[in-house]
Amino acid sequence: MKSVDSGSLLPRRGEGEDEGVSSRGHSPHPNPRPRWGEGGYGISELLTLLTKHLTSYSDAPHLDAERIVLHVLKKREPAYLLAHATDKLSDQQIQEVTAMANRRKTGMPLAYILGEVDFFGRTFIVTPDVLIPRPDTETLIEKAIEYIIRHAGLRPGIHEEITIADICTGSGIIVITLALELEKLMQLKANEAKSYRFIATDISPAAIAIAKQNAQNHGVADTIEFIEGDMLDPFDFAQGKPHKIDLIVSNPPYIQTSELDAIYSPQQPYLPHFNAKRWNVGLLFEPRIALDGGPDGQKFVNQIKTSGIPAIIETTGGAIITLVQPLPLK
């Protein structure tokens, strides 16, 4: 039989599920190397073990286990796991599953482990250089589309072009999703706007690079202008002329600095074996620059509010703030 280093996540074949515990009731080695049977574990068996081991580290351990195994198998549909429940994974695949599960046990968000996240029915690249989109951000998309249709689509001819700016774009999921969804609406003639212009800014060059890659992957790289810069600053200089912005959409940093300081504090009981559900440890892996909203959490939200531009913003607790008015005539 082959020996596979699983990081002590799964038991030896034929033994109990207590990690590294011998028949005499003690660990023979501080870092035992499990030995796998011929052909490794079956999908169903592996999912059961993974779910058990992730229970203390995830609010959705079975879902995490499914997504990890699907990722390693290069499949997307959960139905595949049921249809192939007895299929055996190779030793190499088990190594990959175990490495990813062990990273999940540290509290690392699954999206960073997989390198991708699903949002609004599409898959986007994410890395620790960008914030992981929250479910509430989909509501922001819906409200933005509703606003545009209500204030432009129902008044044909009001605009030759509507300019939408995504401030603090991060991975680009907001502006890319809007570009794709509004294109679908235009094809259905649900919106009478002549055209849309999309602009996205972020102070992080790494975030801009990821956003551009996501735009490329979804076929809208030529539709969106990505600009590296802080908040609204770039708009006075981009392409040598000011931009006319009709609507701002944004998920800016909105956590209070003191709250982040407490999470990042050396006194926090952040250890590999702690119960991750007791702490918002996922924030430890996300870029602080995308989280820190200043002393009251409203530093960047207020910058958008005082711009005088209609805006739809995601803020504290996932709340969506709408600062909108009818789009002005041009």
Coordinates of C-alpha atoms in Angstrom, one line a residue:
M1 CA 0.0 0.0 0.0
K2 CA 1.1 3.6 -0.7
S3 CA 1.7 6.0 2.1
V4 CA 0.0 9.4 1.7
D5 CA 0.7 12.4 4.0
S6 CA -2.8 13.7 4.8
G7 CA -1.8 16.2 7.5
S8 CA -3.5 13.9 10.0
L9 CA -7.0 14.8 8.7
L10 CA -8.3 11.4 7.9
P11 CA -7.9 8.1 9.7
R12 CA -5.9 5.1 8.6
R13 CA -7.8 2.7 6.5
G14 CA -9.3 0.0 8.7
E15 CA -8.9 1.9 11.9
G16 CA -11.2 4.1 14.0
E17 CA -11.7 7.7 13.1
D18 CA -9.7 9.1 16.0
E19 CA -6.7 10.7 14.3
G20 CA -3.5 8.9 14.8
V21 CA -4.7 6.9 17.8
S22 CA -3.3 3.3 18.0
S23 CA -5.2 0.2 19.3
R24 CA -3.4 0.8 22.6
G25 CA -5.1 4.2 23.0
H26 CA -2.1 6.5 22.5
S27 CA -0.5 8.2 19.5
P28 CA 2.5 6.2 18.2
H29 CA 3.9 9.3 16.5
P30 CA 3.1 13.1 16.9
N31 CA 2.6 13.3 13.1
P32 CA 1.5 9.9 11.9
R33 CA 1.4 9.2 8.2
P34 CA -1.9 7.5 7.3
R35 CA -1.8 4.6 4.8
W36 CA -4.5 4.3 2.3
G37 CA -6.1 1.2 0.8
E38 CA -5.8 0.4 -2.8
G39 CA -7.6 3.0 -4.8
G40 CA -8.1 5.4 -1.9
Y41 CA -11.4 6.5 -0.4
G42 CA -14.7 6.5 -2.2
I43 CA -16.5 9.9 -2.7
S44 CA -19.4 9.2 -0.3
E45 CA -17.0 7.9 2.4
L46 CA -14.7 10.8 2.0
L47 CA -17.5 13.3 2.2
T48 CA -18.7 11.8 5.5
L49 CA -15.2 12.0 7.0
L50 CA -14.6 15.5 5.7
T51 CA -17.9 16.8 7.0
K52 CA -17.2 15.4 10.5
H53 CA -13.7 17.0 10.6
L54 CA -15.0 20.4 9.4
T55 CA -17.9 20.6 11.8
S56 CA -16.1 22.7 14.4
Y57 CA -14.6 25.0 11.7
S58 CA -17.5 25.8 9.4
D59 CA -21.1 26.8 9.6
A60 CA -21.8 24.6 6.6
P61 CA -19.3 21.6 6.9
H62 CA -21.1 19.3 4.4
L63 CA -21.3 22.1 1.8
D64 CA -17.7 22.9 2.3
A65 CA -16.8 19.2 1.9
E66 CA -18.8 18.9 -1.3
R67 CA -17.2 22.0 -2.8
I68 CA -13.7 20.9 -2.0
V69 CA -14.2 17.4 -3.5
L70 CA -15.9 18.8 -6.6
H71 CA -13.0 21.3 -7.0
V72 CA -10.4 18.5 -6.9
L73 CA -12.5 16.4 -9.3
K74 CA -12.8 19.4 -11.6
K75 CA -16.6 19.1 -11.5
R76 CA -19.2 21.7 -10.7
E77 CA -22.6 20.0 -10.1
P78 CA -23.2 18.4 -6.7
A79 CA -25.4 15.8 -8.4
Y80 CA -22.1 14.3 -9.7
L81 CA -21.2 13.3 -6.2
L82 CA -24.4 11.3 -5.7
A83 CA -24.2 9.7 -9.1
H84 CA -20.6 8.6 -8.5
A85 CA -20.8 8.0 -4.7
T86 CA -18.7 4.8 -4.8
D87 CA -16.0 6.1 -7.2
K88 CA -12.5 6.0 -5.7
L89 CA -10.3 9.0 -5.5
S90 CA -6.6 8.6 -6.3
D91 CA -3.9 9.1 -3.6
Q92 CA -3.0 12.4 -5.3
Q93 CA -6.6 13.6 -5.2
I94 CA -6.9 12.6 -1.5
Q95 CA -3.7 14.6 -0.9
E96 CA -5.3 17.7 -2.6
V97 CA -8.6 17.3 -0.7
T98 CA -6.8 17.0 2.6
A99 CA -4.5 20.0 2.0
M100 CA -7.6 22.1 1.2
A101 CA -9.5 20.8 4.2
N102 CA -6.6 21.5 6.5
R103 CA -6.5 25.1 5.3
R104 CA -10.2 25.4 5.9
K105 CA -9.6 24.3 9.5
T106 CA -7.4 27.3 10.0
G107 CA -10.4 29.5 9.4
M108 CA -9.4 30.5 5.8
P109 CA -12.5 31.3 3.8
L110 CA -13.3 28.5 1.3
A111 CA -13.4 31.0 -1.6
Y112 CA -9.7 31.8 -1.1
I113 CA -8.9 28.0 -0.9
L114 CA -10.8 27.3 -4.1
G115 CA -9.6 30.6 -5.7
E116 CA -13.1 31.3 -6.9
V117 CA -16.6 32.3 -5.7
D118 CA -20.0 32.1 -7.3
F119 CA -22.0 35.3 -7.5
F120 CA -25.2 36.1 -9.3
G121 CA -25.0 32.8 -11.2
R122 CA -21.4 33.3 -12.4
T123 CA -18.0 32.3 -11.2
F124 CA -15.3 34.9 -10.3
I125 CA -11.7 34.7 -9.4
V126 CA -10.9 35.8 -5.9
T127 CA -7.6 35.9 -4.0
P128 CA -6.6 37.3 -0.6
D129 CA -5.9 40.6 -2.5
V130 CA -9.7 41.2 -2.8
L131 CA -12.7 41.0 -0.6
I132 CA -15.0 38.0 -0.9
P133 CA -18.4 39.2 -2.0
R134 CA -21.2 38.8 0.5
P135 CA -24.7 37.5 -0.4
D136 CA -26.1 41.0 0.4
T137 CA -24.1 42.4 -2.5
E138 CA -26.5 40.6 -4.9
T139 CA -29.3 42.9 -3.4
L140 CA -27.1 45.9 -4.4
I141 CA -27.1 44.6 -8.0
E142 CA -30.9 44.2 -8.0
K143 CA -31.5 47.7 -6.6
A144 CA -29.1 49.2 -9.1
I145 CA -30.8 47.6 -12.0
E146 CA -34.2 48.6 -10.7
Y147 CA -33.1 52.2 -10.3
I148 CA -31.7 52.4 -13.8
I149 CA -34.8 50.9 -15.4
R150 CA -37.2 53.0 -13.3
H151 CA -35.4 56.3 -13.9
A152 CA -34.1 55.8 -17.4
G153 CA -35.7 52.8 -19.0
L154 CA -39.3 54.1 -18.5
R155 CA -38.4 57.5 -20.0
P156 CA -37.1 56.7 -23.6
G157 CA -34.6 59.1 -25.0
I158 CA -33.7 60.7 -21.7
H159 CA -30.1 59.5 -22.1
E160 CA -27.8 58.9 -24.9
E161 CA -25.4 57.2 -22.5
I162 CA -25.7 56.3 -18.8
T163 CA -22.4 56.2 -16.9
I164 CA -22.1 53.8 -13.9
A165 CA -19.1 54.0 -11.6
D166 CA -18.1 51.1 -9.3
I167 CA -16.0 52.6 -6.5
C168 CA -13.7 50.2 -4.5
T169 CA -14.3 47.6 -7.2
G170 CA -12.1 44.8 -5.7
S171 CA -12.6 41.7 -7.8
G172 CA -14.9 43.6 -10.1
I173 CA -18.0 41.5 -9.4
I174 CA -20.4 44.4 -9.1
V175 CA -19.5 46.3 -12.3
I176 CA -19.0 43.1 -14.3
T177 CA -22.4 41.7 -13.2
L178 CA -24.1 45.0 -13.9
A179 CA -22.6 45.1 -17.4
L180 CA -23.7 41.6 -18.2
E181 CA -27.2 42.0 -16.7
L182 CA -27.9 45.3 -18.4
E183 CA -26.8 43.9 -21.7
K184 CA -29.3 41.2 -21.3
L185 CA -32.0 43.7 -20.5
M186 CA -31.1 45.8 -23.6
Q187 CA -31.4 42.7 -25.8
L188 CA -34.9 42.2 -24.3
K189 CA -35.7 45.8 -24.9
A190 CA -36.5 46.2 -21.3
N191 CA -34.4 49.3 -21.1
E192 CA -34.4 52.2 -23.6
A193 CA -31.0 53.7 -22.7
K194 CA -28.9 54.1 -25.8
S195 CA -25.8 52.8 -24.2
Y196 CA -24.0 52.3 -20.9
R197 CA -20.5 53.4 -19.8
F198 CA -18.9 51.4 -17.0
I199 CA -16.0 52.7 -14.9
A200 CA -14.4 50.9 -11.9
T201 CA -11.8 52.2 -9.5
D202 CA -9.7 50.7 -6.7
I203 CA -6.6 51.9 -4.9
S204 CA -5.1 48.4 -5.0
P205 CA -3.2 47.5 -8.2
A206 CA -3.5 43.8 -7.3
A207 CA -7.3 44.2 -7.1
I208 CA -7.4 46.0 -10.4
A209 CA -5.5 43.1 -12.0
I210 CA -7.9 40.6 -10.7
A211 CA -10.9 42.7 -11.7
K212 CA -9.5 42.9 -15.3
Q213 CA -9.0 39.1 -15.4
N214 CA -12.6 38.6 -14.3
A215 CA -13.8 41.0 -16.9
Q216 CA -11.8 39.2 -19.5
N217 CA -13.2 35.8 -18.4
H218 CA -16.8 37.1 -18.7
G219 CA -16.3 38.8 -22.1
V220 CA -16.6 42.5 -20.9
A221 CA -13.0 43.6 -20.8
D222 CA -13.7 46.1 -23.6
T223 CA -16.8 47.3 -21.9
I224 CA -15.4 48.5 -18.6
E225 CA -12.7 51.1 -17.9
F226 CA -10.7 50.1 -14.9
I227 CA -8.7 52.9 -13.1
E228 CA -6.3 52.6 -10.3
G229 CA -6.9 55.3 -7.7
D230 CA -8.5 56.3 -4.4
M231 CA -12.3 56.5 -4.4
L232 CA -13.5 59.4 -6.6
D233 CA -10.0 60.9 -7.2
P234 CA -9.4 59.4 -10.6
F235 CA -12.4 60.9 -12.3
D236 CA -10.8 64.3 -12.7
F237 CA -7.9 62.9 -14.6
A238 CA -9.0 59.8 -16.5
Q239 CA -8.5 60.2 -20.2
G240 CA -7.7 63.9 -19.6
K241 CA -11.2 65.0 -18.9
P242 CA -13.8 64.8 -16.1
H243 CA -16.3 62.0 -16.1
K244 CA -20.0 62.6 -15.9
I245 CA -21.3 59.9 -13.5
D246 CA -25.0 59.1 -13.4
L247 CA -24.9 56.4 -10.7
I248 CA -22.3 55.2 -8.1
V249 CA -22.4 51.6 -6.9
S250 CA -20.1 50.6 -4.2
N251 CA -19.2 48.2 -1.4
P252 CA -16.6 50.3 0.4
P253 CA -14.8 49.5 3.6
Y254 CA -17.2 50.0 6.5
I255 CA -15.8 48.1 9.6
Q256 CA -14.7 50.3 12.5
T257 CA -10.9 50.4 12.9
S258 CA -11.3 49.4 16.6
E259 CA -13.2 46.3 15.7
L260 CA -10.5 45.3 13.2
D261 CA -7.8 46.0 15.8
A262 CA -9.5 43.6 18.2
I263 CA -9.6 40.9 15.6
Y264 CA -6.0 41.4 14.6
S265 CA -4.8 41.6 18.3
P266 CA -2.1 39.2 19.4
Q267 CA -4.3 38.5 22.4
Q268 CA -7.0 37.0 20.2
P269 CA -7.1 33.2 20.9
Y270 CA -6.4 32.4 17.2
L271 CA -5.0 28.9 17.2
P272 CA -5.3 26.1 14.6
H273 CA -7.5 24.1 16.9
F274 CA -10.0 26.8 18.0
N275 CA -13.6 26.8 17.1
A276 CA -13.7 29.1 14.0
K277 CA -17.4 29.7 14.3
R278 CA -16.9 31.6 17.6
W279 CA -14.8 34.2 15.9
N280 CA -15.1 36.2 12.7
V281 CA -11.7 34.8 11.7
G282 CA -12.4 35.0 8.0
L283 CA -11.6 38.7 8.2
L284 CA -8.0 37.8 9.2
F285 CA -7.5 36.5 5.6
E286 CA -9.1 39.4 3.8
P287 CA -7.2 42.6 2.9
R288 CA -7.6 45.1 5.7
I289 CA -7.5 47.9 3.2
A290 CA -10.9 46.6 1.9
L291 CA -12.4 46.4 5.4
D292 CA -11.2 49.4 7.5
G293 CA -13.8 52.2 7.3
G294 CA -12.1 54.5 9.8
P295 CA -13.0 55.3 13.4
D296 CA -16.7 55.1 12.9
G297 CA -16.7 52.8 9.8
Q298 CA -18.2 55.6 7.7
K299 CA -15.1 57.3 6.3
F300 CA -15.6 56.1 2.7
V301 CA -19.4 55.9 2.8
N302 CA -19.5 59.6 3.7
Q303 CA -17.2 60.4 0.8
I304 CA -19.7 58.9 -1.5
K305 CA -22.6 60.5 0.3
T306 CA -21.1 64.0 0.0
S307 CA -20.3 63.6 -3.7
G308 CA -23.9 64.6 -4.6
I309 CA -24.0 61.7 -7.1
P310 CA -26.9 59.2 -6.9
A311 CA -25.5 56.1 -5.2
I312 CA -26.4 52.7 -4.0
I313 CA -24.0 51.6 -1.3
E314 CA -23.5 48.4 0.8
T315 CA -22.6 49.3 4.4
T316 CA -22.5 48.0 8.0
G317 CA -24.2 44.6 8.4
G318 CA -24.8 44.3 4.7
A319 CA -27.4 47.1 4.7
I320 CA -28.0 48.7 1.3
I321 CA -28.2 52.5 1.4
T322 CA -29.8 54.1 -1.6
L323 CA -29.0 57.8 -2.2
V324 CA -30.9 58.2 -5.5
Q325 CA -32.8 60.7 -7.4
P326 CA -34.1 60.8 -11.0
L327 CA -31.3 60.8 -13.5
P328 CA -30.7 64.4 -14.7
L329 CA -31.3 65.4 -18.3
K330 CA -28.1 65.8 -20.3

